[in-house]
Amino acid sequence: MPELPARCYLIAHQGPQDHDHDIEVHLTELEELARACDLEPAGRERLKRATIDSRTFYGKGQIEAVAAKARNLGATLLLCDNELSGSQVRNLEKATGFTCLDRTGLILAIFERRAQTREARAQVELARYEYELPRLKGAWTHLERQVGGVGVRGGAGETQIEVDRRMTRLRISQLKRELEHLQRVRRTQGQGRSPKVPRIALVGYTNAGKTSLLKALTGEGEPRNLLFATLDTTTRKAWLGVDEETHEPRHALVSDTVGFIRKLPHQLVAAFRSTLGEVRTADALLVVADASSPELEDHLKVVGSTLKEIGCGDHPRLLVLNQVDRVTRPRRLDLKRAHPGAVQACALTREGLEEVREWLLELVPGPPRPRELEPWEI
Ligand SMILES: Nc1nc2c(ncn2[C@@H]2O[C@H](COP(=O)(O)OP(=O)(O)OP(=O)(O)O)[C@@H](O)[C@H]2O)c(=O)[nH]1
Ligand SMILES: [Mg+2]
């Protein structure tokens, strides 16, 4: 990935049905995504238009005006909140002289910067190739290197673009094989885990406080005020309490996971299937949300639908309304009415954590309890 320029200008299409507020919220989130990629937002704009231009997505006149404004502000990159096709990006770049990146491309760039482990890197690379496949336009020498230069030249008549597609598909299948292997390794390692210890996954919108809760529950984790700070799944042991009957200590294995976001590129969801496998195989989910966000309900909808998409629609779950220290009393009462089953919590002050532990203790079966012997057995 080449170094991205520092200043960017943000645009989003607004159709006749779209409310100003909704588009503004999306643009604010796009700004945060830009910052998470070390870009500095210089300005932003909603581009109102009833129809989509198939060539440049936005209107021709709009694009020219945007380019002039962005240039004045010293921006060198255009960030588009909409998902654009490869040719639309190219046409926009030609018309404006700017580098253009759509929302999916930006999220991919963030993931590429964050990915640390071999598995996360392979997953992001897979997502990148899936994203590029329909957008291919030329240069393929880097691909040739990566697939080992085997059978690069196609038969007579194979065009450049066909070679590119074939190379990309080849790399995609290599990566899928590598991921299957890594998953098998992880599964074998996982078999050593005690079957009696319940497994819990922390899931939720990005920046909700999942890592903070992991830290509060287990003493480990590095929270950061950044979108997609966490990419890798980390699992730690949390102490839940003492079993009332056996007086044995009870624990759970708690996993932190990658956050969700609206319009999460489906290539990433698919690529992260193996990491998110931790979520699928968990006994229960703690759905963490930032209660202080005005977008709370929207975030919950995104989380609900993403969970369904990865096959976790039916997992037992507890909604943890985190960050209530940043919420007024009346708002807390409203939240109680809207989400009576949720725990209102604060990862920093540990408010609500006792309730979370109680729920986990009740929900998840512990070690088999010694049965009281009947008289005839004694
Ligand atoms: N005031 C307040 N801040 C919190 C609370 N929980 C988390 N934060 C802050 O919110 C920011 C995000 O926290 P993280 O725990 O990194 O969030 P996350 O859900 O793991 O985010 P990603 O890994 O990026 O998806 C950090 O700056 C935390 O310090 C809370 O209960 N109250
Ligand atoms: Mg995190």
PDB file of N, CA and C in Angstrom, residues 247-304:
ATOM      1  N   HIS A 247     -18.235 -23.947  46.405  1.00  0.00           N
ATOM      2  CA  HIS A 247     -17.212 -22.984  46.865  1.00  0.00           C
ATOM      3  C   HIS A 247     -15.966 -23.004  45.993  1.00  0.00           C
ATOM      4  N   GLU A 248     -16.099 -23.591  44.809  1.00  0.00           N
ATOM      5  CA  GLU A 248     -14.982 -23.588  43.862  1.00  0.00           C
ATOM      6  C   GLU A 248     -14.978 -22.240  43.128  1.00  0.00           C
ATOM      7  N   PRO A 249     -13.798 -21.715  42.769  1.00  0.00           N
ATOM      8  CA  PRO A 249     -13.792 -20.497  41.953  1.00  0.00           C
ATOM      9  C   PRO A 249     -14.299 -20.811  40.546  1.00  0.00           C
ATOM     10  N   ARG A 250     -15.013 -19.866  39.962  1.00  0.00           N
ATOM     11  CA  ARG A 250     -15.514 -20.094  38.600  1.00  0.00           C
ATOM     12  C   ARG A 250     -14.947 -19.048  37.647  1.00  0.00           C
ATOM     13  N   HIS A 251     -14.594 -19.504  36.462  1.00  0.00           N
ATOM     14  CA  HIS A 251     -13.964 -18.632  35.475  1.00  0.00           C
ATOM     15  C   HIS A 251     -14.681 -18.710  34.132  1.00  0.00           C
ATOM     16  N   ALA A 252     -14.365 -17.753  33.271  1.00  0.00           N
ATOM     17  CA  ALA A 252     -14.801 -17.829  31.870  1.00  0.00           C
ATOM     18  C   ALA A 252     -13.634 -17.381  31.017  1.00  0.00           C
ATOM     19  N   LEU A 253     -13.590 -17.870  29.773  1.00  0.00           N
ATOM     20  CA  LEU A 253     -12.580 -17.379  28.832  1.00  0.00           C
ATOM     21  C   LEU A 253     -13.238 -16.290  27.995  1.00  0.00           C
ATOM     22  N   VAL A 254     -12.707 -15.082  28.092  1.00  0.00           N
ATOM     23  CA  VAL A 254     -13.332 -13.955  27.407  1.00  0.00           C
ATOM     24  C   VAL A 254     -12.472 -13.543  26.204  1.00  0.00           C
ATOM     25  N   SER A 255     -13.110 -13.454  25.027  1.00  0.00           N
ATOM     26  CA  SER A 255     -12.373 -13.072  23.814  1.00  0.00           C
ATOM     27  C   SER A 255     -12.778 -11.682  23.341  1.00  0.00           C
ATOM     28  N   ASP A 256     -11.783 -10.887  23.033  1.00  0.00           N
ATOM     29  CA  ASP A 256     -11.989  -9.569  22.443  1.00  0.00           C
ATOM     30  C   ASP A 256     -11.996  -9.772  20.922  1.00  0.00           C
ATOM     31  N   THR A 257     -12.809  -9.046  20.196  1.00  0.00           N
ATOM     32  CA  THR A 257     -12.867  -9.274  18.744  1.00  0.00           C
ATOM     33  C   THR A 257     -12.846  -7.963  17.974  1.00  0.00           C
ATOM     34  N   VAL A 258     -12.695  -8.078  16.673  1.00  0.00           N
ATOM     35  CA  VAL A 258     -12.692  -6.910  15.792  1.00  0.00           C
ATOM     36  C   VAL A 258     -14.079  -6.246  15.823  1.00  0.00           C
ATOM     37  N   GLY A 259     -14.086  -4.920  15.817  1.00  0.00           N
ATOM     38  CA  GLY A 259     -15.357  -4.200  15.897  1.00  0.00           C
ATOM     39  C   GLY A 259     -16.116  -4.217  14.587  1.00  0.00           C
ATOM     40  N   PHE A 260     -17.414  -3.911  14.677  1.00  0.00           N
ATOM     41  CA  PHE A 260     -18.236  -3.814  13.473  1.00  0.00           C
ATOM     42  C   PHE A 260     -18.427  -2.339  13.128  1.00  0.00           C
ATOM     43  N   ILE A 261     -18.872  -2.087  11.925  1.00  0.00           N
ATOM     44  CA  ILE A 261     -19.179  -0.718  11.498  1.00  0.00           C
ATOM     45  C   ILE A 261     -20.222  -0.800  10.409  1.00  0.00           C
ATOM     46  N   ARG A 262     -20.991   0.283  10.217  1.00  0.00           N
ATOM     47  CA  ARG A 262     -22.000   0.229   9.153  1.00  0.00           C
ATOM     48  C   ARG A 262     -21.270   0.165   7.815  1.00  0.00           C
ATOM     49  N   LYS A 263     -21.900  -0.520   6.896  1.00  0.00           N
ATOM     50  CA  LYS A 263     -21.311  -0.759   5.574  1.00  0.00           C
ATOM     51  C   LYS A 263     -19.935  -1.413   5.686  1.00  0.00           C
ATOM     52  N   LEU A 264     -19.798  -2.324   6.623  1.00  0.00           N
ATOM     53  CA  LEU A 264     -18.540  -3.079   6.740  1.00  0.00           C
ATOM     54  C   LEU A 264     -18.370  -3.866   5.437  1.00  0.00           C
ATOM     55  N   PRO A 265     -17.266  -3.665   4.762  1.00  0.00           N
ATOM     56  CA  PRO A 265     -17.113  -4.334   3.463  1.00  0.00           C
ATOM     57  C   PRO A 265     -17.340  -5.840   3.574  1.00  0.00           C
ATOM     58  N   HIS A 266     -18.204  -6.363   2.698  1.00  0.00           N
ATOM     59  CA  HIS A 266     -18.530  -7.780   2.831  1.00  0.00           C
ATOM     60  C   HIS A 266     -17.295  -8.654   2.609  1.00  0.00           C
ATOM     61  N   GLN A 267     -16.335  -8.119   1.826  1.00  0.00           N
ATOM     62  CA  GLN A 267     -15.091  -8.880   1.630  1.00  0.00           C
ATOM     63  C   GLN A 267     -14.372  -9.072   2.962  1.00  0.00           C
ATOM     64  N   LEU A 268     -14.466  -8.038   3.824  1.00  0.00           N
ATOM     65  CA  LEU A 268     -13.790  -8.144   5.123  1.00  0.00           C
ATOM     66  C   LEU A 268     -14.528  -9.101   6.040  1.00  0.00           C
ATOM     67  N   VAL A 269     -15.864  -9.027   6.022  1.00  0.00           N
ATOM     68  CA  VAL A 269     -16.640  -9.944   6.856  1.00  0.00           C
ATOM     69  C   VAL A 269     -16.310 -11.381   6.465  1.00  0.00           C
ATOM     70  N   ALA A 270     -16.269 -11.612   5.142  1.00  0.00           N
ATOM     71  CA  ALA A 270     -15.982 -12.963   4.661  1.00  0.00           C
ATOM     72  C   ALA A 270     -14.562 -13.367   5.047  1.00  0.00           C
ATOM     73  N   ALA A 271     -13.611 -12.439   4.861  1.00  0.00           N
ATOM     74  CA  ALA A 271     -12.214 -12.779   5.137  1.00  0.00           C
ATOM     75  C   ALA A 271     -11.984 -13.015   6.629  1.00  0.00           C
ATOM     76  N   PHE A 272     -12.738 -12.281   7.460  1.00  0.00           N
ATOM     77  CA  PHE A 272     -12.532 -12.410   8.901  1.00  0.00           C
ATOM     78  C   PHE A 272     -13.362 -13.539   9.517  1.00  0.00           C
ATOM     79  N   ARG A 273     -13.938 -14.360   8.669  1.00  0.00           N
ATOM     80  CA  ARG A 273     -14.755 -15.450   9.162  1.00  0.00           C
ATOM     81  C   ARG A 273     -13.997 -16.320  10.171  1.00  0.00           C
ATOM     82  N   SER A 274     -12.723 -16.587   9.904  1.00  0.00           N
ATOM     83  CA  SER A 274     -12.027 -17.507  10.806  1.00  0.00           C
ATOM     84  C   SER A 274     -11.751 -16.845  12.159  1.00  0.00           C
ATOM     85  N   THR A 275     -11.382 -15.540  12.152  1.00  0.00           N
ATOM     86  CA  THR A 275     -11.219 -14.843  13.426  1.00  0.00           C
ATOM     87  C   THR A 275     -12.562 -14.786  14.138  1.00  0.00           C
ATOM     88  N   LEU A 276     -13.591 -14.489  13.355  1.00  0.00           N
ATOM     89  CA  LEU A 276     -14.916 -14.369  13.960  1.00  0.00           C
ATOM     90  C   LEU A 276     -15.474 -15.739  14.335  1.00  0.00           C
ATOM     91  N   GLY A 277     -14.761 -16.792  13.945  1.00  0.00           N
ATOM     92  CA  GLY A 277     -15.130 -18.133  14.371  1.00  0.00           C
ATOM     93  C   GLY A 277     -15.166 -18.216  15.892  1.00  0.00           C
ATOM     94  N   GLU A 278     -14.311 -17.419  16.550  1.00  0.00           N
ATOM     95  CA  GLU A 278     -14.310 -17.350  18.019  1.00  0.00           C
ATOM     96  C   GLU A 278     -15.684 -16.935  18.520  1.00  0.00           C
ATOM     97  N   VAL A 279     -16.314 -16.053  17.750  1.00  0.00           N
ATOM     98  CA  VAL A 279     -17.636 -15.578  18.148  1.00  0.00           C
ATOM     99  C   VAL A 279     -18.657 -16.690  17.939  1.00  0.00           C
ATOM    100  N   ARG A 280     -18.535 -17.374  16.793  1.00  0.00           N
ATOM    101  CA  ARG A 280     -19.505 -18.440  16.483  1.00  0.00           C
ATOM    102  C   ARG A 280     -19.466 -19.572  17.493  1.00  0.00           C
ATOM    103  N   THR A 281     -18.247 -19.894  17.975  1.00  0.00           N
ATOM    104  CA  THR A 281     -18.156 -21.046  18.868  1.00  0.00           C
ATOM    105  C   THR A 281     -18.275 -20.639  20.346  1.00  0.00           C
ATOM    106  N   ALA A 282     -18.514 -19.365  20.606  1.00  0.00           N
ATOM    107  CA  ALA A 282     -18.635 -18.925  22.000  1.00  0.00           C
ATOM    108  C   ALA A 282     -19.941 -19.440  22.607  1.00  0.00           C
ATOM    109  N   ASP A 283     -19.928 -19.626  23.933  1.00  0.00           N
ATOM    110  CA  ASP A 283     -21.152 -20.065  24.603  1.00  0.00           C
ATOM    111  C   ASP A 283     -22.141 -18.919  24.754  1.00  0.00           C
ATOM    112  N   ALA A 284     -21.612 -17.721  24.853  1.00  0.00           N
ATOM    113  CA  ALA A 284     -22.491 -16.563  24.996  1.00  0.00           C
ATOM    114  C   ALA A 284     -21.756 -15.315  24.534  1.00  0.00           C
ATOM    115  N   LEU A 285     -22.534 -14.283  24.219  1.00  0.00           N
ATOM    116  CA  LEU A 285     -21.938 -13.040  23.725  1.00  0.00           C
ATOM    117  C   LEU A 285     -22.231 -11.890  24.692  1.00  0.00           C
ATOM    118  N   LEU A 286     -21.239 -11.047  24.904  1.00  0.00           N
ATOM    119  CA  LEU A 286     -21.487  -9.773  25.567  1.00  0.00           C
ATOM    120  C   LEU A 286     -21.484  -8.727  24.460  1.00  0.00           C
ATOM    121  N   VAL A 287     -22.660  -8.179  24.178  1.00  0.00           N
ATOM    122  CA  VAL A 287     -22.759  -7.181  23.116  1.00  0.00           C
ATOM    123  C   VAL A 287     -22.511  -5.809  23.744  1.00  0.00           C
ATOM    124  N   VAL A 288     -21.360  -5.247  23.415  1.00  0.00           N
ATOM    125  CA  VAL A 288     -20.956  -3.992  24.046  1.00  0.00           C
ATOM    126  C   VAL A 288     -21.351  -2.819  23.155  1.00  0.00           C
ATOM    127  N   ALA A 289     -21.984  -1.805  23.767  1.00  0.00           N
ATOM    128  CA  ALA A 289     -22.367  -0.626  22.984  1.00  0.00           C
ATOM    129  C   ALA A 289     -21.970   0.629  23.752  1.00  0.00           C
ATOM    130  N   ASP A 290     -21.690   1.688  23.014  1.00  0.00           N
ATOM    131  CA  ASP A 290     -21.387   2.977  23.636  1.00  0.00           C
ATOM    132  C   ASP A 290     -22.710   3.688  23.888  1.00  0.00           C
ATOM    133  N   ALA A 291     -23.141   3.673  25.171  1.00  0.00           N
ATOM    134  CA  ALA A 291     -24.449   4.229  25.518  1.00  0.00           C
ATOM    135  C   ALA A 291     -24.486   5.739  25.328  1.00  0.00           C
ATOM    136  N   SER A 292     -23.316   6.374  25.281  1.00  0.00           N
ATOM    137  CA  SER A 292     -23.302   7.839  25.177  1.00  0.00           C
ATOM    138  C   SER A 292     -23.396   8.293  23.725  1.00  0.00           C
ATOM    139  N   SER A 293     -23.344   7.352  22.776  1.00  0.00           N
ATOM    140  CA  SER A 293     -23.402   7.756  21.377  1.00  0.00           C
ATOM    141  C   SER A 293     -24.836   8.075  20.963  1.00  0.00           C
ATOM    142  N   PRO A 294     -25.040   9.204  20.280  1.00  0.00           N
ATOM    143  CA  PRO A 294     -26.396   9.503  19.784  1.00  0.00           C
ATOM    144  C   PRO A 294     -26.829   8.472  18.742  1.00  0.00           C
ATOM    145  N   GLU A 295     -25.866   7.726  18.248  1.00  0.00           N
ATOM    146  CA  GLU A 295     -26.170   6.733  17.221  1.00  0.00           C
ATOM    147  C   GLU A 295     -26.369   5.330  17.796  1.00  0.00           C
ATOM    148  N   LEU A 296     -26.581   5.259  19.113  1.00  0.00           N
ATOM    149  CA  LEU A 296     -26.673   3.953  19.776  1.00  0.00           C
ATOM    150  C   LEU A 296     -27.591   2.955  19.053  1.00  0.00           C
ATOM    151  N   GLU A 297     -28.828   3.380  18.772  1.00  0.00           N
ATOM    152  CA  GLU A 297     -29.791   2.431  18.190  1.00  0.00           C
ATOM    153  C   GLU A 297     -29.331   1.941  16.817  1.00  0.00           C
ATOM    154  N   ASP A 298     -28.768   2.855  16.058  1.00  0.00           N
ATOM    155  CA  ASP A 298     -28.263   2.497  14.740  1.00  0.00           C
ATOM    156  C   ASP A 298     -27.113   1.483  14.860  1.00  0.00           C
ATOM    157  N   HIS A 299     -26.227   1.750  15.831  1.00  0.00           N
ATOM    158  CA  HIS A 299     -25.100   0.840  16.056  1.00  0.00           C
ATOM    159  C   HIS A 299     -25.604  -0.552  16.429  1.00  0.00           C
ATOM    160  N   LEU A 300     -26.642  -0.587  17.278  1.00  0.00           N
ATOM    161  CA  LEU A 300     -27.159  -1.888  17.701  1.00  0.00           C
ATOM    162  C   LEU A 300     -27.730  -2.656  16.516  1.00  0.00           C
ATOM    163  N   LYS A 301     -28.387  -1.911  15.606  1.00  0.00           N
ATOM    164  CA  LYS A 301     -28.939  -2.576  14.414  1.00  0.00           C
ATOM    165  C   LYS A 301     -27.815  -3.169  13.567  1.00  0.00           C
ATOM    166  N   VAL A 302     -26.751  -2.393  13.395  1.00  0.00           N
ATOM    167  CA  VAL A 302     -25.613  -2.873  12.584  1.00  0.00           C
ATOM    168  C   VAL A 302     -25.018  -4.129  13.232  1.00  0.00           C
ATOM    169  N   VAL A 303     -24.873  -4.092  14.560  1.00  0.00           N
ATOM    170  CA  VAL A 303     -24.284  -5.234  15.264  1.00  0.00           C
ATOM    171  C   VAL A 303     -25.200  -6.455  15.113  1.00  0.00           C
ATOM    172  N   GLY A 304     -26.503  -6.241  15.285  1.00  0.00           N
ATOM    173  CA  GLY A 304     -27.463  -7.349  15.167  1.00  0.00           C
ATOM    174  C   GLY A 304     -27.376  -7.978  13.786  1.00  0.00           C
TER     175      GLY A 304
END
